[in-house]
Short mmCIF file of C-alpha atoms in Angstrom, two decimals:
data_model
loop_
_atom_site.label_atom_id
_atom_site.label_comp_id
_atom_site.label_asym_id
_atom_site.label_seq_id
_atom_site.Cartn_x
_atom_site.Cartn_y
_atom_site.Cartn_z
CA UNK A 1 3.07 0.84 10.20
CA UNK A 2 3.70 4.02 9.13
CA UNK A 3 4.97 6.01 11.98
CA UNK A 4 7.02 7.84 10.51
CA UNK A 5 4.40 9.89 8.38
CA UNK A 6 2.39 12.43 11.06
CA UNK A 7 1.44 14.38 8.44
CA UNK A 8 -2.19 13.55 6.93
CA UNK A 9 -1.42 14.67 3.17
CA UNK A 10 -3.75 14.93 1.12
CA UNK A 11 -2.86 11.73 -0.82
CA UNK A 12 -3.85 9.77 2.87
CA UNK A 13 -6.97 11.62 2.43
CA UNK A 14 -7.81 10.37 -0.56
CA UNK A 15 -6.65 6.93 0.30
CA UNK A 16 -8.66 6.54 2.75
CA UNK A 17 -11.75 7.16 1.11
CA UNK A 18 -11.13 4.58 -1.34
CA UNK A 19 -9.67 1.99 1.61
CA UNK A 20 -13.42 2.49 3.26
CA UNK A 21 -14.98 0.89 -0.39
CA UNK A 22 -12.42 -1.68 0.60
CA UNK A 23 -13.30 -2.11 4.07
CA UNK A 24 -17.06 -1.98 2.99
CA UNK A 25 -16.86 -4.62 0.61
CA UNK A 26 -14.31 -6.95 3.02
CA UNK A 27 -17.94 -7.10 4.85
CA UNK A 28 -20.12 -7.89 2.51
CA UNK A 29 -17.33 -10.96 1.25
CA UNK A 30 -17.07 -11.75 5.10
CA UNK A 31 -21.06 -12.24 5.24
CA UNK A 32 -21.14 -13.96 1.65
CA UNK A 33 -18.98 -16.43 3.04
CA UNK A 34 -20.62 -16.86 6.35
CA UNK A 35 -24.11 -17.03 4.72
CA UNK A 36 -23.36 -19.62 2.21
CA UNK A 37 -22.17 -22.06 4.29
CA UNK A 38 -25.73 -21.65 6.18
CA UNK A 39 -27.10 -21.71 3.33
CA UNK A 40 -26.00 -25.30 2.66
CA UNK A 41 -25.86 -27.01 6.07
CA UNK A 42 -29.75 -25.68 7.02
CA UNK A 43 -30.44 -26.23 2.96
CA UNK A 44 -32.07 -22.83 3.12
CA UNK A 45 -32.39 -22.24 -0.63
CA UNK A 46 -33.58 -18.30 -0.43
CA UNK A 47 -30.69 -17.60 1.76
CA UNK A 48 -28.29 -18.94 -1.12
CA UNK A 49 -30.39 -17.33 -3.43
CA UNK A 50 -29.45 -14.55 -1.59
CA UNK A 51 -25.87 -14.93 -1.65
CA UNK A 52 -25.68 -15.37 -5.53
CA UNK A 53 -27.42 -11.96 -5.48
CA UNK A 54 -25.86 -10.12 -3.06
CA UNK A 55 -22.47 -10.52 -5.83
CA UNK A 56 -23.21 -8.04 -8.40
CA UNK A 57 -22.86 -5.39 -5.23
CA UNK A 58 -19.76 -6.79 -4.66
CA UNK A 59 -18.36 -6.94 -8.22
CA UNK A 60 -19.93 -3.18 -8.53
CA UNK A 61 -17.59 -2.21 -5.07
CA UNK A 62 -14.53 -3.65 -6.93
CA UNK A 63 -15.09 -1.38 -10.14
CA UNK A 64 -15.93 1.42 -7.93
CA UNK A 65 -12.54 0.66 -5.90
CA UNK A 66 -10.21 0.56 -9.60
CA UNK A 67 -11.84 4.09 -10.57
CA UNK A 68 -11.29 5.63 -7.38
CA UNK A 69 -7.60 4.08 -7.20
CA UNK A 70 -7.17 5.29 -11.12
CA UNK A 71 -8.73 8.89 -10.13
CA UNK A 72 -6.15 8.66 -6.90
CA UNK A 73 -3.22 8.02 -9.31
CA UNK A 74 -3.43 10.15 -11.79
CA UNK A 75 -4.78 13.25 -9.37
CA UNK A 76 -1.85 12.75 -6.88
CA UNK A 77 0.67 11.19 -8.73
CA UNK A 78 2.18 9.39 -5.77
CA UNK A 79 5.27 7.74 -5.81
CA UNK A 80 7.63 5.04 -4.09
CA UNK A 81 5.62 3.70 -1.10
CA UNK A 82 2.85 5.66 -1.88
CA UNK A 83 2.24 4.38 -5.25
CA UNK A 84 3.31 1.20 -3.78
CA UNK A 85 -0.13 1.24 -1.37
CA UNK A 86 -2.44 2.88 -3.99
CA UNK A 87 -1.67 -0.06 -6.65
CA UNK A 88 -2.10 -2.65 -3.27
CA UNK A 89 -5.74 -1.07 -3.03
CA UNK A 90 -6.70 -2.76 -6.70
CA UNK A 91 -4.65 -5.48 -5.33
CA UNK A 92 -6.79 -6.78 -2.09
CA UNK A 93 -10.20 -5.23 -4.08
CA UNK A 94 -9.21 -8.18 -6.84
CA UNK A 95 -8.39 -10.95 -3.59
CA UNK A 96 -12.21 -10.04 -2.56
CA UNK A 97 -13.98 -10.27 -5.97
CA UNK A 98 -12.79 -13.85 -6.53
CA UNK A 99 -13.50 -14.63 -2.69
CA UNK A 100 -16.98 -13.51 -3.44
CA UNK A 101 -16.90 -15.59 -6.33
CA UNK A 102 -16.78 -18.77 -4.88
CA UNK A 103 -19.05 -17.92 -1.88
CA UNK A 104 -21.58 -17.62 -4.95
CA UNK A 105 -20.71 -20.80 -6.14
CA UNK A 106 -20.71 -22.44 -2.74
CA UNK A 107 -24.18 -21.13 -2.79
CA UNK A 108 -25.15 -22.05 -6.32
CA UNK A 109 -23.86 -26.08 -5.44
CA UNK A 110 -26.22 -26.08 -2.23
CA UNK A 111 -29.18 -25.34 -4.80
CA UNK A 112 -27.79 -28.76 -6.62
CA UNK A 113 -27.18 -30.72 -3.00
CA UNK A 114 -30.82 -30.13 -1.91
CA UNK A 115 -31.78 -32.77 -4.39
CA UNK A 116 -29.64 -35.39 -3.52
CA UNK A 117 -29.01 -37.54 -0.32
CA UNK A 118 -27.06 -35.41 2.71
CA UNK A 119 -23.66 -36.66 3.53
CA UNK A 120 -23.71 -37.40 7.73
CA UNK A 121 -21.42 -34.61 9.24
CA UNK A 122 -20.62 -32.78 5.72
CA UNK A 123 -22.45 -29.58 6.49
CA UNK A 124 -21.01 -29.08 10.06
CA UNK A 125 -17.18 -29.68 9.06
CA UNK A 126 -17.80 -27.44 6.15
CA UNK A 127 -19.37 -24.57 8.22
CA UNK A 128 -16.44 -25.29 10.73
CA UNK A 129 -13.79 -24.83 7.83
CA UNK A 130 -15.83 -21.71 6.51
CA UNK A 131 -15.77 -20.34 10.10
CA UNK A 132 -12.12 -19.91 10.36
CA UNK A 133 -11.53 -18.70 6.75
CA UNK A 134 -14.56 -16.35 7.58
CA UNK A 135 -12.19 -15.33 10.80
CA UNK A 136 -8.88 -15.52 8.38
CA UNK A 137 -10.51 -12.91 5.89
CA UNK A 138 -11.85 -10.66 8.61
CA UNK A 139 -8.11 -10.47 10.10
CA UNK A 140 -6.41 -9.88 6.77
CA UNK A 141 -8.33 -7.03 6.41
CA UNK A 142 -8.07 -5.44 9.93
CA UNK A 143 -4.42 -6.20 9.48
CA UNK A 144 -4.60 -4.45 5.71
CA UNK A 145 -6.08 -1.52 7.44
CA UNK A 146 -3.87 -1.16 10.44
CA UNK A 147 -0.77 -1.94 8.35
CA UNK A 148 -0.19 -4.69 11.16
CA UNK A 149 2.30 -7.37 9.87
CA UNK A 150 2.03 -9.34 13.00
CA UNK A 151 -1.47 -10.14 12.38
CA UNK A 152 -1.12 -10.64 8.51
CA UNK A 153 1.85 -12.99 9.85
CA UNK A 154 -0.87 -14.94 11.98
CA UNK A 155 -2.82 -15.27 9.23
CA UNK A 156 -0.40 -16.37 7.00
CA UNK A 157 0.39 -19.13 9.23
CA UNK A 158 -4.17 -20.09 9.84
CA UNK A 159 -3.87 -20.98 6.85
CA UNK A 160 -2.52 -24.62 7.32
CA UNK A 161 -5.39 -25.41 10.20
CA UNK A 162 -7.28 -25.13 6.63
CA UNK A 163 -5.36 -27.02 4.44
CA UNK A 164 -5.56 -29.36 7.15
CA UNK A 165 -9.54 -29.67 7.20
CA UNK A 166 -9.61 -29.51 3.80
CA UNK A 167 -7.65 -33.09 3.84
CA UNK A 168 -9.12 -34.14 6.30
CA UNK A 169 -12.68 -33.78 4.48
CA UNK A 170 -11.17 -34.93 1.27
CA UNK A 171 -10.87 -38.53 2.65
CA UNK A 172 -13.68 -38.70 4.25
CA UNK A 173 -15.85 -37.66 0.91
CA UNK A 174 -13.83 -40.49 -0.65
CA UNK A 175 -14.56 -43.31 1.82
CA UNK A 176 -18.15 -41.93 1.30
CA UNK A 177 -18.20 -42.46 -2.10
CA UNK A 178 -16.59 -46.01 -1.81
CA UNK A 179 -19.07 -47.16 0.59
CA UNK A 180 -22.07 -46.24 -1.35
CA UNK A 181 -21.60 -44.82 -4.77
CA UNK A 182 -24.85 -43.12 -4.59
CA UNK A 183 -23.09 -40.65 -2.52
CA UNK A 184 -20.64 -40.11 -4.96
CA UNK A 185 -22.36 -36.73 -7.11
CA UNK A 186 -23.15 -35.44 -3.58
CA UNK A 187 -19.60 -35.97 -2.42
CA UNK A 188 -18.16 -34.54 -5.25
CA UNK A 189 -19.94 -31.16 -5.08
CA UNK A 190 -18.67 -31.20 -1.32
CA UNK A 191 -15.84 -31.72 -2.21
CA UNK A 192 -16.00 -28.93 -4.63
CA UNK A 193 -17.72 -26.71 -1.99
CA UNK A 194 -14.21 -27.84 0.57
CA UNK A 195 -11.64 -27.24 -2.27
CA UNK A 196 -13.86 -23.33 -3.04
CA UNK A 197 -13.40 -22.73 0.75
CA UNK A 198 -9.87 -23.81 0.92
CA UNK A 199 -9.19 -21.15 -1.90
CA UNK A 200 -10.85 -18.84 0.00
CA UNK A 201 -8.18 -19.18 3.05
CA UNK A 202 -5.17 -19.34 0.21
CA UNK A 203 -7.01 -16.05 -0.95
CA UNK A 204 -6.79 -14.57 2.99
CA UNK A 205 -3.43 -15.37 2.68
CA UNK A 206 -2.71 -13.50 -0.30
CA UNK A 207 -4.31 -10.33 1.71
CA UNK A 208 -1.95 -11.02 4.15
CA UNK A 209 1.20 -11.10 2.15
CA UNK A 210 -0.01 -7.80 0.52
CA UNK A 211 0.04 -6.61 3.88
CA UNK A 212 3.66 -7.92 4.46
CA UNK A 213 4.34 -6.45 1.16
CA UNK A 214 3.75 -2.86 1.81
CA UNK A 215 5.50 -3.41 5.64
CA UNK A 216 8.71 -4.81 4.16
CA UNK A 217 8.65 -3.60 0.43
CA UNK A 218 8.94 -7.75 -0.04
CA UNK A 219 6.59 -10.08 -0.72
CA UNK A 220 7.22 -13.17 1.50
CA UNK A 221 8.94 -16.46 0.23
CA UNK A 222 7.76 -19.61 -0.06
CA UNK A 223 8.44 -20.62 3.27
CA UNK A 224 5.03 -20.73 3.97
CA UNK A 225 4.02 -23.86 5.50
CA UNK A 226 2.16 -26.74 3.80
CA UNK A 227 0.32 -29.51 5.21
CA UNK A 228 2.08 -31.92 3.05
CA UNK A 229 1.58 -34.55 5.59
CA UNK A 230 -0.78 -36.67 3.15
CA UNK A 231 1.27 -35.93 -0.17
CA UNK A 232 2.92 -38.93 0.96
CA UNK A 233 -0.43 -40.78 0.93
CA UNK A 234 -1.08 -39.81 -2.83
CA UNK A 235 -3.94 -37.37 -1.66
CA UNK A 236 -2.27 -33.63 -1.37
CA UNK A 237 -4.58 -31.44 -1.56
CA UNK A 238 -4.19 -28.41 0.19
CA UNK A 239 -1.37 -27.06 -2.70
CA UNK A 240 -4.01 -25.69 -5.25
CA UNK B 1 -6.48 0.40 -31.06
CA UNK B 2 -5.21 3.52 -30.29
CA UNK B 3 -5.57 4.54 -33.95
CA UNK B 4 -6.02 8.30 -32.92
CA UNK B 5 -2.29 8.47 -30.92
CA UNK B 6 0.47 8.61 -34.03
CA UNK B 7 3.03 9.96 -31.84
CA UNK B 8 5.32 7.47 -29.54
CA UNK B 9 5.93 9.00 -26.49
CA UNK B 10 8.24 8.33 -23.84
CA UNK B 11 5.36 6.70 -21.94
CA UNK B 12 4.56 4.64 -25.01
CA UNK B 13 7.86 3.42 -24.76
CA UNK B 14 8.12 2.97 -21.67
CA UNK B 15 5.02 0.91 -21.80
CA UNK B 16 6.64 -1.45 -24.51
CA UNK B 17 9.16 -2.59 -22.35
CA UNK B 18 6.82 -3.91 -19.96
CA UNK B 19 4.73 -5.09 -22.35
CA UNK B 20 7.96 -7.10 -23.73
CA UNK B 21 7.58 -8.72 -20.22
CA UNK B 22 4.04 -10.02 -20.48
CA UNK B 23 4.47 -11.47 -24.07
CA UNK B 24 7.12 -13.48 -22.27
CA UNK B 25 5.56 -14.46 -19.64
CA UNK B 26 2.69 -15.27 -21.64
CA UNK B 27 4.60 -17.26 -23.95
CA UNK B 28 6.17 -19.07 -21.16
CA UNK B 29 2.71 -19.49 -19.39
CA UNK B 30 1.85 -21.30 -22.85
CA UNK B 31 4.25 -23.63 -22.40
CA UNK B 32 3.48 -24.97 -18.97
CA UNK B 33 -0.16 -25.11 -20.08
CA UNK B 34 1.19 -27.24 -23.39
CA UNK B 35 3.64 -29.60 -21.16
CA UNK B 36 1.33 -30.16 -18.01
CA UNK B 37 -1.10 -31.56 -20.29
CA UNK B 38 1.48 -33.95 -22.22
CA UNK B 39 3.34 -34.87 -19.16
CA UNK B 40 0.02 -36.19 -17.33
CA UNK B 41 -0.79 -37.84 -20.55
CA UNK B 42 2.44 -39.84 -21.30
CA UNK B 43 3.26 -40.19 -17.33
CA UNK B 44 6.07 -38.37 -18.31
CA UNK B 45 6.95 -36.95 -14.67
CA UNK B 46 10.42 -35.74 -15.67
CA UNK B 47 8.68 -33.45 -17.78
CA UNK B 48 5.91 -32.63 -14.94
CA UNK B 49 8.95 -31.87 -12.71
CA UNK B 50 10.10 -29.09 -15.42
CA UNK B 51 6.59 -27.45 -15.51
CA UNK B 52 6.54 -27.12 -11.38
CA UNK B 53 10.38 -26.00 -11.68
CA UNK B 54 9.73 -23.35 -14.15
CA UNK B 55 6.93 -21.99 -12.52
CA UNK B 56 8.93 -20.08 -10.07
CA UNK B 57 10.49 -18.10 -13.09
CA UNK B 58 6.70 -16.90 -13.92
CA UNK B 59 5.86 -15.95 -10.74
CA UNK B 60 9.63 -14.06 -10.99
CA UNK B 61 8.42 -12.69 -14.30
CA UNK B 62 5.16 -10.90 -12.85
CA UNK B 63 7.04 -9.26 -9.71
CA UNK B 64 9.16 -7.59 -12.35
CA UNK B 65 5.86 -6.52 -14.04
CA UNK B 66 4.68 -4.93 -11.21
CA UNK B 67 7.49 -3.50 -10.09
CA UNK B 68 8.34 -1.79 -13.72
CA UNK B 69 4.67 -1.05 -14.13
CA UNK B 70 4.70 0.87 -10.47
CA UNK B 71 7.96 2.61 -12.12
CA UNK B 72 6.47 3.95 -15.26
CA UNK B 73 3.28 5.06 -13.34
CA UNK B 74 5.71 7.10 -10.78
CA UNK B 75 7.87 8.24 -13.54
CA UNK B 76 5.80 9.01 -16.33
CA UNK B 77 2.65 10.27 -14.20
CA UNK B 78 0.09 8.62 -16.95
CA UNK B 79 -3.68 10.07 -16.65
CA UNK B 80 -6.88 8.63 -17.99
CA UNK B 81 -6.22 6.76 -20.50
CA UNK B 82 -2.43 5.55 -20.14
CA UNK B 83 -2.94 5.20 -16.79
CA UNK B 84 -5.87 2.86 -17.17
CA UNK B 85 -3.42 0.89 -19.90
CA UNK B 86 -0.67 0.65 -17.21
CA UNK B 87 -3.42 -0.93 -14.55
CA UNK B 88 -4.05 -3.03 -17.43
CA UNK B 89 -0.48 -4.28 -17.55
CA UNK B 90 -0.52 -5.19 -13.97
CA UNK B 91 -4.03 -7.10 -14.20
CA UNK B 92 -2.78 -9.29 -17.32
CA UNK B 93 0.43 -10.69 -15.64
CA UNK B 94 -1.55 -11.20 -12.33
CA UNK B 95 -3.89 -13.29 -14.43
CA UNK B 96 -1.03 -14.84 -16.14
CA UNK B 97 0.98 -15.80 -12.86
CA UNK B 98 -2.75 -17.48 -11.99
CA UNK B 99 -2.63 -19.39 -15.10
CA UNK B 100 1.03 -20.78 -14.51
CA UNK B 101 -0.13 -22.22 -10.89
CA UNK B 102 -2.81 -24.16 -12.71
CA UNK B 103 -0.17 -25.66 -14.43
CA UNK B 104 2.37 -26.40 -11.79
CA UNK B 105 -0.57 -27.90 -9.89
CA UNK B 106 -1.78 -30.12 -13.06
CA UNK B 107 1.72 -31.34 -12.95
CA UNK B 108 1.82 -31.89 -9.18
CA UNK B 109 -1.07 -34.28 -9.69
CA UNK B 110 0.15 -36.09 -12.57
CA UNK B 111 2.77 -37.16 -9.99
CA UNK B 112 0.38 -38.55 -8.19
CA UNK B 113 -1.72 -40.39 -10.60
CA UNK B 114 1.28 -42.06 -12.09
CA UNK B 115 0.72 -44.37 -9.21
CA UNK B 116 -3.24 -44.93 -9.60
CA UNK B 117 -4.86 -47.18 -12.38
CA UNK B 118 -5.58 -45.09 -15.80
CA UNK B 119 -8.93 -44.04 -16.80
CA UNK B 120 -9.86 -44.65 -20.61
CA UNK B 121 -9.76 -41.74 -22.79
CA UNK B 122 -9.10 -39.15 -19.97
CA UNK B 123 -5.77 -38.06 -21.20
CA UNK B 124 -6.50 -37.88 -24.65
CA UNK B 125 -9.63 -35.67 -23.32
CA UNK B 126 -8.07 -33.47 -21.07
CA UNK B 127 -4.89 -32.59 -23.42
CA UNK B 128 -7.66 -31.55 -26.39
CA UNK B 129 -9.29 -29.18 -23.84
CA UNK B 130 -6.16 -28.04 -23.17
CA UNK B 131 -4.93 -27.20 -26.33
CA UNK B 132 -8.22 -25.29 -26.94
CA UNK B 133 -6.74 -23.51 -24.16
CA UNK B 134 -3.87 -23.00 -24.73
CA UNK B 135 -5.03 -21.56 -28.32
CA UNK B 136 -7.56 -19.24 -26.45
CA UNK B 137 -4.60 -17.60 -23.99
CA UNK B 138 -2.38 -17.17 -27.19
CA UNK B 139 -5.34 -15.39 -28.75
CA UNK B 140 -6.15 -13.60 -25.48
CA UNK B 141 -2.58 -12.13 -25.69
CA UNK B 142 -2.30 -11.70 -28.96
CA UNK B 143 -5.44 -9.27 -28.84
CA UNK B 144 -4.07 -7.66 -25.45
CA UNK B 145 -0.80 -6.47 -27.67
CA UNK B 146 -3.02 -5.78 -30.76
CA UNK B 147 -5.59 -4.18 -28.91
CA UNK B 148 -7.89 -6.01 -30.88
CA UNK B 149 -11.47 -6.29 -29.52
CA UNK B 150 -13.03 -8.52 -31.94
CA UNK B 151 -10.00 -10.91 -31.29
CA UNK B 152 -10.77 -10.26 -27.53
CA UNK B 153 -14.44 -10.91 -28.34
CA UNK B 154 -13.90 -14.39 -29.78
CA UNK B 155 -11.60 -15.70 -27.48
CA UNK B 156 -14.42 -14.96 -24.92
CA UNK B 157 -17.24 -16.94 -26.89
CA UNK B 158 -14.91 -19.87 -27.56
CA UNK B 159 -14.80 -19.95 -23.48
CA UNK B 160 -18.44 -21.87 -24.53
CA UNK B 161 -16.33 -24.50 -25.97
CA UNK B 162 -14.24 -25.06 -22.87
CA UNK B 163 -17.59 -25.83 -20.63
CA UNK B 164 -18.72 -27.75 -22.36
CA UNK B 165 -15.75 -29.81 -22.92
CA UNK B 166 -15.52 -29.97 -19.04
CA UNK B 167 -19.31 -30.78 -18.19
CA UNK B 168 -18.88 -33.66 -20.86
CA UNK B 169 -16.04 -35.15 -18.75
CA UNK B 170 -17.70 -34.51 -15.68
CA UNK B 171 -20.04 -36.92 -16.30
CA UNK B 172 -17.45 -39.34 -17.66
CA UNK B 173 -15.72 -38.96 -14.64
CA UNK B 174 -18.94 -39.75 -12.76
CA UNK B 175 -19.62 -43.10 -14.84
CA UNK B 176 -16.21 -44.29 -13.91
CA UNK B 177 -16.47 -43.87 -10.72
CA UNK B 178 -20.21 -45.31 -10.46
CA UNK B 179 -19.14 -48.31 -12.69
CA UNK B 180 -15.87 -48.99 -10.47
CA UNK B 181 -15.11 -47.95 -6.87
CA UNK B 182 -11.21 -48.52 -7.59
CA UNK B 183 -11.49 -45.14 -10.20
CA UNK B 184 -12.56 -43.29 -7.59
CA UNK B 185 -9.83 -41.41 -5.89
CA UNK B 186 -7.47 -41.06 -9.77
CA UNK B 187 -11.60 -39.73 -10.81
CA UNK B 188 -11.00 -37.29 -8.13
CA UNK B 189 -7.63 -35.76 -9.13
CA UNK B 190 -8.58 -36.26 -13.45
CA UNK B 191 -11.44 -34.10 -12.19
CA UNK B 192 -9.86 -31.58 -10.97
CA UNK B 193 -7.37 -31.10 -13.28
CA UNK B 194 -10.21 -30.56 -15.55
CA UNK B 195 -11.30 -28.39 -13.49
CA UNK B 196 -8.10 -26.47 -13.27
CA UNK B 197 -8.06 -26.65 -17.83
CA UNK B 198 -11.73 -24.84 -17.19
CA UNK B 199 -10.40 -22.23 -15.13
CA UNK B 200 -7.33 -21.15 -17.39
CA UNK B 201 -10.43 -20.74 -19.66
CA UNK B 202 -12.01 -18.60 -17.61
CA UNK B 203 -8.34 -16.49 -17.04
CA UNK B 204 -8.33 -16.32 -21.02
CA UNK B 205 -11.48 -14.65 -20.53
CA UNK B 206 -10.39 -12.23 -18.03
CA UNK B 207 -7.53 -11.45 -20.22
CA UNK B 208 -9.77 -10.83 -23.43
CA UNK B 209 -12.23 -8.68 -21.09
CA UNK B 210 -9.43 -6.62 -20.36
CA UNK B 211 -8.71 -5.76 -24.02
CA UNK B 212 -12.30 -5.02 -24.36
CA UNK B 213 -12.35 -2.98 -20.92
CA UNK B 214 -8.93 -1.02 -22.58
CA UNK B 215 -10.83 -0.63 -26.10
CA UNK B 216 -14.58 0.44 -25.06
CA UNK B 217 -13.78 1.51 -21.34
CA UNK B 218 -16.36 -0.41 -19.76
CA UNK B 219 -16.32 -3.79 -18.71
CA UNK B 220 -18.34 -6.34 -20.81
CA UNK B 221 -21.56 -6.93 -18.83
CA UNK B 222 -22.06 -10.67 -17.64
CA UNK B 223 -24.22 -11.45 -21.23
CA UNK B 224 -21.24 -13.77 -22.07
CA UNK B 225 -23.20 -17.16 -22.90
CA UNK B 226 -22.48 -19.64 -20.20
CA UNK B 227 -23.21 -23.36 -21.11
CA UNK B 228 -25.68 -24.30 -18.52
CA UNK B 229 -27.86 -27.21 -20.09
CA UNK B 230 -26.73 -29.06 -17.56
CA UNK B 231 -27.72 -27.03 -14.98
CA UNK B 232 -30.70 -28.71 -15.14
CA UNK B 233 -28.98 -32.12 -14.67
CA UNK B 234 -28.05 -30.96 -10.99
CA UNK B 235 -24.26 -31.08 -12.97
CA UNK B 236 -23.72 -27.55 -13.74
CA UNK B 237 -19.99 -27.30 -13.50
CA UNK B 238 -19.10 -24.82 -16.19
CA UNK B 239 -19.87 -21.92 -14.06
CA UNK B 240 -17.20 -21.51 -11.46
#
């Protein structure tokens, strides 16, 4: 929070401006994600279609962000915590490329999975596990924006209800694929499309510590917890 | 190459220092890269223990990056382009830090398939994709400190190589697990630590498109050749 600063300089100005690309592109990463996991429960090819397109705006956004942080730098010359939050701009702008990245490849697998036999109850726990990353993302960036630790805390801490699902779903594409191993391409491009979305939440996550980066001038440790639950079974997944 | 600059200047030097960071970190990076590969192919989990350990010193490594970077940018008050090499700095050691969780997370999973019957060939497989690799991210440095853009350029064709490599054991993987249920769940985790080898190609990448980004200031446009024969297949895997 920063309280302590009344005084809109013109640095905040200027911030601003380039925290609105941010904000603007947090959307369009927010729908990516929601729209390819449509995309492959309803098997709705031009909606995936859509999503692989809809990318380049997004990569475009995260060059546009760089410049405009560069052009803040070098025109303000900010230092100590404002530096600090000008280089955490380029920061979160990099978290949401690579989230947009695998929402495009989520959508480019569901152009694969159309063709092959549908896994009972794979699209609906996937679009349930997309759902709260979608919800992770959205709060990592309201909590970016309003400096809010607490919330980037919260977030921090969704992100083992994923890791959860994601093991959850990891088992269950196996027994698939031991039961019939005609499922097993199918399962493992789920299981592909699970592990993408679990990144995704690691990726919220990452937003969030930037968040409790700029708050406390420390990143957080490692204390972060894991569902390890299943390590013990030979199966951890949720560490990538 | 910054042919056109004969005169060091204080930022110059500055910029060395930091630079001194990201050779080591990249040369540790190589390392884990080198010994996750070995260790999951001699079940040597001693040696997958050091790769996990060491990690931490990498991710140690780029926090002192950034923080030095944020330093010379507040001290030194770099415009166009210095400040845009500075960025740079912080974008290769973020890629870098990437690269080393590959690693730890290879070796995490060698723990695990110690205990799971082997798969013929895999390791051999897996530690020559590696080592092609490992290669490209030496290269990929090496033209980062050289500035050298037809370096940069080749290390991002050879990326081609890395693809394919992965789409061929893909389907390898696939056979295994089609010819014997009991390969199934070691199929799962050999996957995706070829999976993980195709990504660190994709960081060389990132790296070498930085050099290029540094030498031509532009981004290189998305032309890079993507190996996506078996896109058609329904196996197109090479494209994360």
């Amino acid at each position: 929070m920063n309280n302590e600063r009344h005084i809109s300089s013109a640095f905040d100005r200027d911030l601003e401006t380039v925290q609105a690309l941010v904000v603007k592109m947090g959307g369009m990463v927010e729908s990516a994600i929601h729209d390819a996991a449509i995309a492959l429960d309803t098997r709705d090819e031009e909606l995936a279609e859509e999503v692989r397109r809809r990318d380049k705006a997004i990569d475009a956004l995260e060059a546009q962000v760089n410049e405009e942080a560069a052009r803040l730098i070098a025109l303000r010359a900010p230092t100590a915590t404002d530096l600090r939050t000008a280089l955490t701009v380029i920061k979160v702008s990099a978290i949401l490329e690579r989230v947009g990245d695998y929402a495009k490849n989520i959508a480019k697998r569901s152009h694969v999975l159309v063709h092959m036999p549908a896994i009972d109850g794979a699209g609906i726990a996937l679009r349930r596990m997309s759902a709260t990353v979608e919800t992770m993302m959205k709060d990592a960036l309201d909590s970016y924006i309003q400096r809010d630790a607490a919330l980037a805390a919260d977030v921090r801490q969704r992100d083992l209800e994923v890791d959860q699902m994601y093991n959850a779903l990891f088992r269950e594409f196996l027994t698939h694929m031991m039961e019939d191993p005609r499922n097993i391409t199918a399962c493992m491009h789920l299981h592909f499309i699970a592990k993408n979305i679990e990144r995704m939440g690691d990726h919220a996550t990452g937003i969030a510590e930037q968040v409790i980066y700029l708050a406390t001038g420390e990143m957080p440790d490692d204390a972060r917890p894991k569902s390890d639950s299943v390590t013990r079974a030979g199966l951890n997944e949720g560490e990538d």
